PDB file of C-alpha atoms in Angstrom:
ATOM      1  CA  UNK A   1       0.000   0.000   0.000  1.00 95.00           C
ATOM      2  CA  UNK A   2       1.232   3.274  -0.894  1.00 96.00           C
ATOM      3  CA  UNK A   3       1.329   5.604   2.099  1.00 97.00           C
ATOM      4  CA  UNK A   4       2.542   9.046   1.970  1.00 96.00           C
ATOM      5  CA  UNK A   5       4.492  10.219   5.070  1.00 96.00           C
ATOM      6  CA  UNK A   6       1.478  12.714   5.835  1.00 95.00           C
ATOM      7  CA  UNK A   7      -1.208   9.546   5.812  1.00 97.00           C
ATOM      8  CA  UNK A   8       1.041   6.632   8.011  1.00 97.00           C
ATOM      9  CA  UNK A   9      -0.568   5.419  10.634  1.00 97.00           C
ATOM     10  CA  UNK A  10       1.949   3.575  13.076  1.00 94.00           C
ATOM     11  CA  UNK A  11       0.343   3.771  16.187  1.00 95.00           C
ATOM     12  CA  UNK A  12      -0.400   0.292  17.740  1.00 94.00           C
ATOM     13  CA  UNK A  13      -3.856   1.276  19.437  1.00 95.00           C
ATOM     14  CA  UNK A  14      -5.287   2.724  16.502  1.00 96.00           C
ATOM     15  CA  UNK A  15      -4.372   0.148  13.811  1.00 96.00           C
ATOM     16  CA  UNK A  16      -5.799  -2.419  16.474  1.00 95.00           C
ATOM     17  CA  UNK A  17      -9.141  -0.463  16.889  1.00 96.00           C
ATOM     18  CA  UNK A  18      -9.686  -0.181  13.069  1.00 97.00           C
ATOM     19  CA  UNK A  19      -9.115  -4.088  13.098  1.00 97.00           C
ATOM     20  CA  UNK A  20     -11.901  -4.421  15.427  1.00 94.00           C
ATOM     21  CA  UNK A  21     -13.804  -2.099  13.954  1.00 94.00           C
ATOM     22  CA  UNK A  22     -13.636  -2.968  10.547  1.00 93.00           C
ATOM     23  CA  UNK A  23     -15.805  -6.616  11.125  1.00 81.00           C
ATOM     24  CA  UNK A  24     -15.553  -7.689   7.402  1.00 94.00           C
ATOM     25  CA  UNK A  25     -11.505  -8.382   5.999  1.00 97.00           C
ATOM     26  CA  UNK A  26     -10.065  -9.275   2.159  1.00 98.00           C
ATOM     27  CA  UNK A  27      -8.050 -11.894   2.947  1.00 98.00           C
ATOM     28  CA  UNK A  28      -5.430 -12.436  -0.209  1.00 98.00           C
ATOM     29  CA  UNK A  29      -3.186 -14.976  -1.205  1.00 98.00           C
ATOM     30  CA  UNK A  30      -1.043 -14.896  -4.089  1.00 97.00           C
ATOM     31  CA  UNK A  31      -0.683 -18.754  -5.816  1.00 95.00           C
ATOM     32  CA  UNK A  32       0.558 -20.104  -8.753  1.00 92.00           C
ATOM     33  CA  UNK A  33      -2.750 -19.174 -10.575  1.00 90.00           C
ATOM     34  CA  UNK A  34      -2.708 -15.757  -9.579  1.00 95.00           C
ATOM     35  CA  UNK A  35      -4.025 -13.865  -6.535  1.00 97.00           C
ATOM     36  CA  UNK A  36      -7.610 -15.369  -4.691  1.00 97.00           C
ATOM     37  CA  UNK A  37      -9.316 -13.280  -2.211  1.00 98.00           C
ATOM     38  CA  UNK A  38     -11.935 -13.594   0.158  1.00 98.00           C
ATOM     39  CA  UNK A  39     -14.202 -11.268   2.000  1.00 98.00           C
ATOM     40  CA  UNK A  40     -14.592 -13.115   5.572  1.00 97.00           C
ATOM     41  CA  UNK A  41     -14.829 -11.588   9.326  1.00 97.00           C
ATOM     42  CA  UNK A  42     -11.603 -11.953  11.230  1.00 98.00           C
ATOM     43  CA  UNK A  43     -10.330 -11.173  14.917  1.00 97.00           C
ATOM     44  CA  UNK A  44      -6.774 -10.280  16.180  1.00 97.00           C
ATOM     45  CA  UNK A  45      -5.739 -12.567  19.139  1.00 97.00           C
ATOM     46  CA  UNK A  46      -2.850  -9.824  20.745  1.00 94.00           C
ATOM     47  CA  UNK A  47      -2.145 -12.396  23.060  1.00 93.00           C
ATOM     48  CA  UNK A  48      -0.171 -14.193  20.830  1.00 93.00           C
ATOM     49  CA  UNK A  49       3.014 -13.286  19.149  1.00 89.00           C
ATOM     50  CA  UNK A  50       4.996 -10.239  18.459  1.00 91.00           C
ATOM     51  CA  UNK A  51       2.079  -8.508  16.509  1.00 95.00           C
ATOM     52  CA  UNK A  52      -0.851 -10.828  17.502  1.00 96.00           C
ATOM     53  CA  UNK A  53      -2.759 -13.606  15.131  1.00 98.00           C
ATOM     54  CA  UNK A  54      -5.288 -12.764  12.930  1.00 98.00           C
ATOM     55  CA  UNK A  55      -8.284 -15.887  12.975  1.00 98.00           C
ATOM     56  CA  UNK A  56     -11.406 -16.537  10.902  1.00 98.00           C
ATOM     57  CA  UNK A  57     -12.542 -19.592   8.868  1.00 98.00           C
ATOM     58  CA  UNK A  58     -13.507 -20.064   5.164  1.00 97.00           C
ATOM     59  CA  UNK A  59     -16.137 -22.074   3.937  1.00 98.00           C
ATOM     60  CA  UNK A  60     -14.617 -25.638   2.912  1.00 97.00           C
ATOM     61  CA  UNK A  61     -15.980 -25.205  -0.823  1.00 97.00           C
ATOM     62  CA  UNK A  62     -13.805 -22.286  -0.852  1.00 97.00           C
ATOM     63  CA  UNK A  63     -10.678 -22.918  -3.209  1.00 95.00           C
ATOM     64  CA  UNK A  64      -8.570 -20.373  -1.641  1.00 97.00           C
ATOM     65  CA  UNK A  65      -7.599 -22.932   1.003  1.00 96.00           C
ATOM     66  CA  UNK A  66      -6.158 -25.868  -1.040  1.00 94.00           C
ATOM     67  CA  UNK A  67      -4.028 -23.276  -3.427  1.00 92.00           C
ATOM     68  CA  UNK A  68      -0.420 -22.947  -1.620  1.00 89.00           C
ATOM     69  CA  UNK A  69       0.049 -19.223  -0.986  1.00 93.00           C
ATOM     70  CA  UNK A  70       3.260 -18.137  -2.348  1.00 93.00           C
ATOM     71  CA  UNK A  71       4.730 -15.814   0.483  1.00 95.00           C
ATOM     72  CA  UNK A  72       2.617 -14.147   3.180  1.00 97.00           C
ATOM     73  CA  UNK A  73      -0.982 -13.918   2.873  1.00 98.00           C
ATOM     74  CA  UNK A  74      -2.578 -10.280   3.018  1.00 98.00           C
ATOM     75  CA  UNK A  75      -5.265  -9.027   5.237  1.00 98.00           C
ATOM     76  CA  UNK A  76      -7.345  -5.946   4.304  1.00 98.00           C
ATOM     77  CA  UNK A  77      -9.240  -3.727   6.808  1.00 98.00           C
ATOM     78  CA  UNK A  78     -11.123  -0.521   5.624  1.00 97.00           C
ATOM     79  CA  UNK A  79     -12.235   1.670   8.075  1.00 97.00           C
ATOM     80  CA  UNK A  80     -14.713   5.098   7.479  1.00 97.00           C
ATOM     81  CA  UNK A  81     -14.382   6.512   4.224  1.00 98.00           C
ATOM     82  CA  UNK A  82     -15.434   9.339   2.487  1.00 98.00           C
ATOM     83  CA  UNK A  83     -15.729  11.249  -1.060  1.00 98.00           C
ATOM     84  CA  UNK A  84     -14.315  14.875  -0.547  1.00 98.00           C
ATOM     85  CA  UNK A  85     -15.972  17.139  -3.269  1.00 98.00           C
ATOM     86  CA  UNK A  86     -13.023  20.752  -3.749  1.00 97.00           C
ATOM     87  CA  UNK A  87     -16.354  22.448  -3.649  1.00 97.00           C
ATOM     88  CA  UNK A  88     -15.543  22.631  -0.154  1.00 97.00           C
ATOM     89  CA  UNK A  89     -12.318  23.759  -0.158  1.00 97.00           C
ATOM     90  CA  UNK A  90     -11.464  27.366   0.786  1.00 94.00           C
ATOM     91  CA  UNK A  91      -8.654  26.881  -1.934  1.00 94.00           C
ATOM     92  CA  UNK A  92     -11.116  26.969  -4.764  1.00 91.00           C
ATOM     93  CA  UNK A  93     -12.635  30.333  -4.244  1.00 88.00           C
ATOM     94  CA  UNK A  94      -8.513  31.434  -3.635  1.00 91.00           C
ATOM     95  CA  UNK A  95      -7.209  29.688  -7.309  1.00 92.00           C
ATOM     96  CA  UNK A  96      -9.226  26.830  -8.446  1.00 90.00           C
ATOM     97  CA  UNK A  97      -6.874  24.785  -8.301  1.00 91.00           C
ATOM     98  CA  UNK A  98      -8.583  21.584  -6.570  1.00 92.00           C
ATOM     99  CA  UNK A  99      -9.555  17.903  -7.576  1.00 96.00           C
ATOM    100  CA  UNK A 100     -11.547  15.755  -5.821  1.00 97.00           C
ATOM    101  CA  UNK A 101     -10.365  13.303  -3.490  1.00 98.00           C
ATOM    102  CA  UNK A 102     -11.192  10.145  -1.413  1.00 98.00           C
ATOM    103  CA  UNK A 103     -10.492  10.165   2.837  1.00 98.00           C
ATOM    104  CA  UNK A 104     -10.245   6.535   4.149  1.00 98.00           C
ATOM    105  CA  UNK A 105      -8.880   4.507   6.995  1.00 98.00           C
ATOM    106  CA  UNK A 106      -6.825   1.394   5.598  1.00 98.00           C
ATOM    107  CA  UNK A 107      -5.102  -1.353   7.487  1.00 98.00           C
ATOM    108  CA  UNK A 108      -3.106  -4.101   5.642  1.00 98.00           C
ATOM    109  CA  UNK A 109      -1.640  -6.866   7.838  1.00 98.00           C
ATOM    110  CA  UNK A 110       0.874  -9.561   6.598  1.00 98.00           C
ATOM    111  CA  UNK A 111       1.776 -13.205   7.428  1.00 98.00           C
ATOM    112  CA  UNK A 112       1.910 -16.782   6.626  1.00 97.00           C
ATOM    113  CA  UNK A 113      -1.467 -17.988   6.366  1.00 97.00           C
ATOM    114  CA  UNK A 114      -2.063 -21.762   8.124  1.00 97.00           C
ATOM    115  CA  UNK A 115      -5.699 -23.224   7.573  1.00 97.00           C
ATOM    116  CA  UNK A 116      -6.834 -26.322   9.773  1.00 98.00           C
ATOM    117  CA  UNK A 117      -9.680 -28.613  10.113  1.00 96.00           C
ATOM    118  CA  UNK A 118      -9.699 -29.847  13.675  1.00 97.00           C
ATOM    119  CA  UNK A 119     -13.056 -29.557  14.993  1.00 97.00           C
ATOM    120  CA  UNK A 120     -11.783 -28.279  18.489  1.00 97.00           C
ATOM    121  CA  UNK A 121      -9.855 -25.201  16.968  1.00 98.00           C
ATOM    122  CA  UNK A 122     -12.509 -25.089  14.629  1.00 98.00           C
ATOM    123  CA  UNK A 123     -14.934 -24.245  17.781  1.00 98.00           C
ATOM    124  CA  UNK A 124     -13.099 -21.816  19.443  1.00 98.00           C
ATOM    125  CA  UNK A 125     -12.483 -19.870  16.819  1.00 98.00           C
ATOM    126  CA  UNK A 126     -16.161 -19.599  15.880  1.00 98.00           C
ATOM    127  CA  UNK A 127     -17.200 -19.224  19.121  1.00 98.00           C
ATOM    128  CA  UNK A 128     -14.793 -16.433  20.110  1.00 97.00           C
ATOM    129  CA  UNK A 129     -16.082 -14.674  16.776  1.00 97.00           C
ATOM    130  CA  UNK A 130     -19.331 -14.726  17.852  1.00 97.00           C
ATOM    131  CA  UNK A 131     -19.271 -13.974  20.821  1.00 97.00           C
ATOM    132  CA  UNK A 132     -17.124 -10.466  19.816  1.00 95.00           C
ATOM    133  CA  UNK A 133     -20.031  -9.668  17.319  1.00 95.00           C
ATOM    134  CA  UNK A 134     -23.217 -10.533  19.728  1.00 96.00           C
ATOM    135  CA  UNK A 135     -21.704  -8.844  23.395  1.00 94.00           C
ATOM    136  CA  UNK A 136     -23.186  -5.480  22.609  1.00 93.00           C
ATOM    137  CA  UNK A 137     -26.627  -7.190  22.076  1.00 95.00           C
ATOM    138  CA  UNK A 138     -29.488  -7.252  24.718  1.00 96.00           C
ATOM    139  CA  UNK A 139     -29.737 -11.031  24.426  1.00 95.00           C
ATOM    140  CA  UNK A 140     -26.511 -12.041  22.636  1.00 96.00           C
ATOM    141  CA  UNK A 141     -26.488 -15.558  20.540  1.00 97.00           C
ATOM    142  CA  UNK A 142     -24.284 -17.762  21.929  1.00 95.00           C
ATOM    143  CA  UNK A 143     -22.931 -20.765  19.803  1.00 96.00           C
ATOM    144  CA  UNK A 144     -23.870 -22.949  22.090  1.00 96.00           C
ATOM    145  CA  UNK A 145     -27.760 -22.128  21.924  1.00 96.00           C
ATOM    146  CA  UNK A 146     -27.722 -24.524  19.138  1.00 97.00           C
ATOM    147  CA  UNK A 147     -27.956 -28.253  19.249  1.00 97.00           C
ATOM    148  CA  UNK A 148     -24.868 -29.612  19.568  1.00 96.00           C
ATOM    149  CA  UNK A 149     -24.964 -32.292  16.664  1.00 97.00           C
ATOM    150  CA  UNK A 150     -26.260 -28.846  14.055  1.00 97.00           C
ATOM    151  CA  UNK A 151     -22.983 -27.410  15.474  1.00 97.00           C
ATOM    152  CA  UNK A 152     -20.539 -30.040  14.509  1.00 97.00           C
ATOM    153  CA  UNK A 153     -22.185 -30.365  11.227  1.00 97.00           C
ATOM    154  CA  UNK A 154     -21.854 -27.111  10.777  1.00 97.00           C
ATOM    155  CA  UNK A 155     -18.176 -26.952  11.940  1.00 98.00           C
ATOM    156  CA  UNK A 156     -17.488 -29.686   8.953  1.00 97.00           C
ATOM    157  CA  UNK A 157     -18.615 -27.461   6.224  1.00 98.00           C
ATOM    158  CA  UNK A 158     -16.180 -24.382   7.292  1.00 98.00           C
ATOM    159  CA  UNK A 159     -11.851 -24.516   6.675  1.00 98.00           C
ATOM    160  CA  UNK A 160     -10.075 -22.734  10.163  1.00 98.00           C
ATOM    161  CA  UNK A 161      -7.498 -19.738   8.734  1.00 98.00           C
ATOM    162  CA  UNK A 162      -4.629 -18.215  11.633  1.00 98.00           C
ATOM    163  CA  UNK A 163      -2.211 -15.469  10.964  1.00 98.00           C
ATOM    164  CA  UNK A 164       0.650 -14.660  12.649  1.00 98.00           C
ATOM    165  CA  UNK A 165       1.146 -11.042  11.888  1.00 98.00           C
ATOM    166  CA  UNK A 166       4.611 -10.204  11.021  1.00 97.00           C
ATOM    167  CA  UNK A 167       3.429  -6.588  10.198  1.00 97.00           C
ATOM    168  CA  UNK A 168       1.450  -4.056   9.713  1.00 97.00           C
ATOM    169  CA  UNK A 169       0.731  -0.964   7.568  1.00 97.00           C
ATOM    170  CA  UNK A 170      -1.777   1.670   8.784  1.00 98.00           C
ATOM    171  CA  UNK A 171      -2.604   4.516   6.565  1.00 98.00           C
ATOM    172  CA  UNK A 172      -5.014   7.758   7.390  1.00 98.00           C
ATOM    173  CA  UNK A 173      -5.763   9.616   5.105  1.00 98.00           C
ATOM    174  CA  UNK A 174      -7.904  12.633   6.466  1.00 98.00           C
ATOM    175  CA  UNK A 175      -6.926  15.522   5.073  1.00 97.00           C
ATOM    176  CA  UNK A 176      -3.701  16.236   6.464  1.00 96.00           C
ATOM    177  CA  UNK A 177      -2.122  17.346   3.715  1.00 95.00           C
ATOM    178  CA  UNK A 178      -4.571  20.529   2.682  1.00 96.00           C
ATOM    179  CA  UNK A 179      -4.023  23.477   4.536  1.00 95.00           C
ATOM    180  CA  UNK A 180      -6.463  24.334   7.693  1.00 96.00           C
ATOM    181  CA  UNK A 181      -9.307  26.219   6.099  1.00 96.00           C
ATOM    182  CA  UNK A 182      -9.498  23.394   3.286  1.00 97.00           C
ATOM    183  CA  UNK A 183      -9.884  20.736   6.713  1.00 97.00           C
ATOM    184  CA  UNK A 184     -12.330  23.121   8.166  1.00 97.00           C
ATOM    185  CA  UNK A 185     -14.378  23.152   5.009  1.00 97.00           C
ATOM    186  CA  UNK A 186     -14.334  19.486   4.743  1.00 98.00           C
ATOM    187  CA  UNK A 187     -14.792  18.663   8.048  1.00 97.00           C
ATOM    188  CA  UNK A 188     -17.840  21.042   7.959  1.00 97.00           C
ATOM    189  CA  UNK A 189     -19.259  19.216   4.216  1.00 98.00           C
ATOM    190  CA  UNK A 190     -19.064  15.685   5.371  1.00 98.00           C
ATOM    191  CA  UNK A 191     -20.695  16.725   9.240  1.00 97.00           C
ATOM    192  CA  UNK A 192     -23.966  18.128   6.841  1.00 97.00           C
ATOM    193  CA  UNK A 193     -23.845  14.560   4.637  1.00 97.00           C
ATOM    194  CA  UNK A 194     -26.483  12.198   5.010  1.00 96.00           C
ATOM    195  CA  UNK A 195     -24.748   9.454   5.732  1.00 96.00           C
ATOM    196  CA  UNK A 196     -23.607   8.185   8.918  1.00 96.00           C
ATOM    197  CA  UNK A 197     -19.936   7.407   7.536  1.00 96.00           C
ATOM    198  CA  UNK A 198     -19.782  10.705   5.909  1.00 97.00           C
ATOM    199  CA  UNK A 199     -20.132  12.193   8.894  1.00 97.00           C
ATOM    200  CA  UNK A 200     -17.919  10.172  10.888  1.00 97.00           C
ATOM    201  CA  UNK A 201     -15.229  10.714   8.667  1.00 98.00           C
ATOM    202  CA  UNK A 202     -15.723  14.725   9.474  1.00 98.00           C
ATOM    203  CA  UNK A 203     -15.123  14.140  12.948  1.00 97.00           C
ATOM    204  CA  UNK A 204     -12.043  12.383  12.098  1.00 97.00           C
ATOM    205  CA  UNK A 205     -10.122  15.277   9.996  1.00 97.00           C
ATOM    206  CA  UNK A 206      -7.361  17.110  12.744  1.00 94.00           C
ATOM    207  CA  UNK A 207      -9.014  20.527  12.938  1.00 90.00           C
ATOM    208  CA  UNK A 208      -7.979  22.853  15.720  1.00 82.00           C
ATOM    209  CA  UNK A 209     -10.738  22.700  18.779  1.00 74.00           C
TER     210      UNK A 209
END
């Protein structure tokens, strides 16, 4: 990913809280037939390893799993994103001399892929994933609500996926590199958007308080 010095994102917390936030991943592989990828939910254990492990599960129909990945596989996170219009940048009534733009959070995380079968690690892994996706529920699902045979039947239809991050690359791209009064007129377009994202995205952009 190509990240500009103004748009790197290296802090720890915050590439860990897009992560969670993010629910839905790209996970990519590159093989001898060319890159697969796969939309699928993942979580980062930061109990283990130097940068934490990345776990989900594919569906076993799934080719991606029985094509050997030729170096690390890559994990994509997008966080809130945004189309900037220059109509709302101070800069165009000064020269004119804007184009429109994109502001997004991005998170790519690299490792060597492993995907397993065994029904316990299967379990856990789907469990734990619930369970991060239902706790802010009023009556959260639990795995185990279901019968325990329509579990294990279940469990033999999915493919287990763990990634042992060997690193990360964070990029924020927010505006940072338009001067203030171009912020402040973003910042102020994407707060009066429709959209829920649009206007997150406003409260993201570094504008002085």
């Amino acid at each position: 990913m190509y990240v500009p010095p103004a748009f790197k994102d290296d802090e720890v917390e915050s590439i860990r809280a897009t992560i969670c936030s993010a629910g839905l991943a790209n996970l990519v592989t590159a093989t001898a037939d060319g890159p697969i990828a796969t939309p699928l939910p993942l979580f980062l254990d930061e109990t283990e390893g130097e940068h934490g492990v990345l776990y989900g599960h594919l569906a076993k129909a799934n080719p991606q799993w029985r094509s050997a990945p030729t170096g690390e596989a890559l994990a994509i996170f997008m966080g809130p994103e945004a189309y900037v219009t220059p109509s709302w940048y101070a800069t165009k009534q000064q020269t004119g001399k804007v184009v429109p733009t994109w502001n997004y959070i991005a998170v790519h995380a690299y490792g060597p892929v492993e995907f397993f079968h065994e029904p316990e690690r299967l379990l856990e892994v789907v469990t734990r994933l619930t369970n991060i996706h239902e706790k802010s529920r009023a009556k959260p699902w639990a795995v185990s609500d279901a019968p325990t045979d329509f579990i294990a039947s279940q469990l033999r239809g999915i493919i287990g996926v763990r990634i042992p991050v060997t690193r990360f690359e964070g990029k924020r791209k927010m505006s940072q590199n338009r001067p203030e009064a171009d912020r402040i007129g973003v910042a102020t377009g994407l707060a009066a958007c429709e959209k829920p994202q649009d206007r997150e995205v406003a409260s993201l952009i570094p504008i002085p308080a």
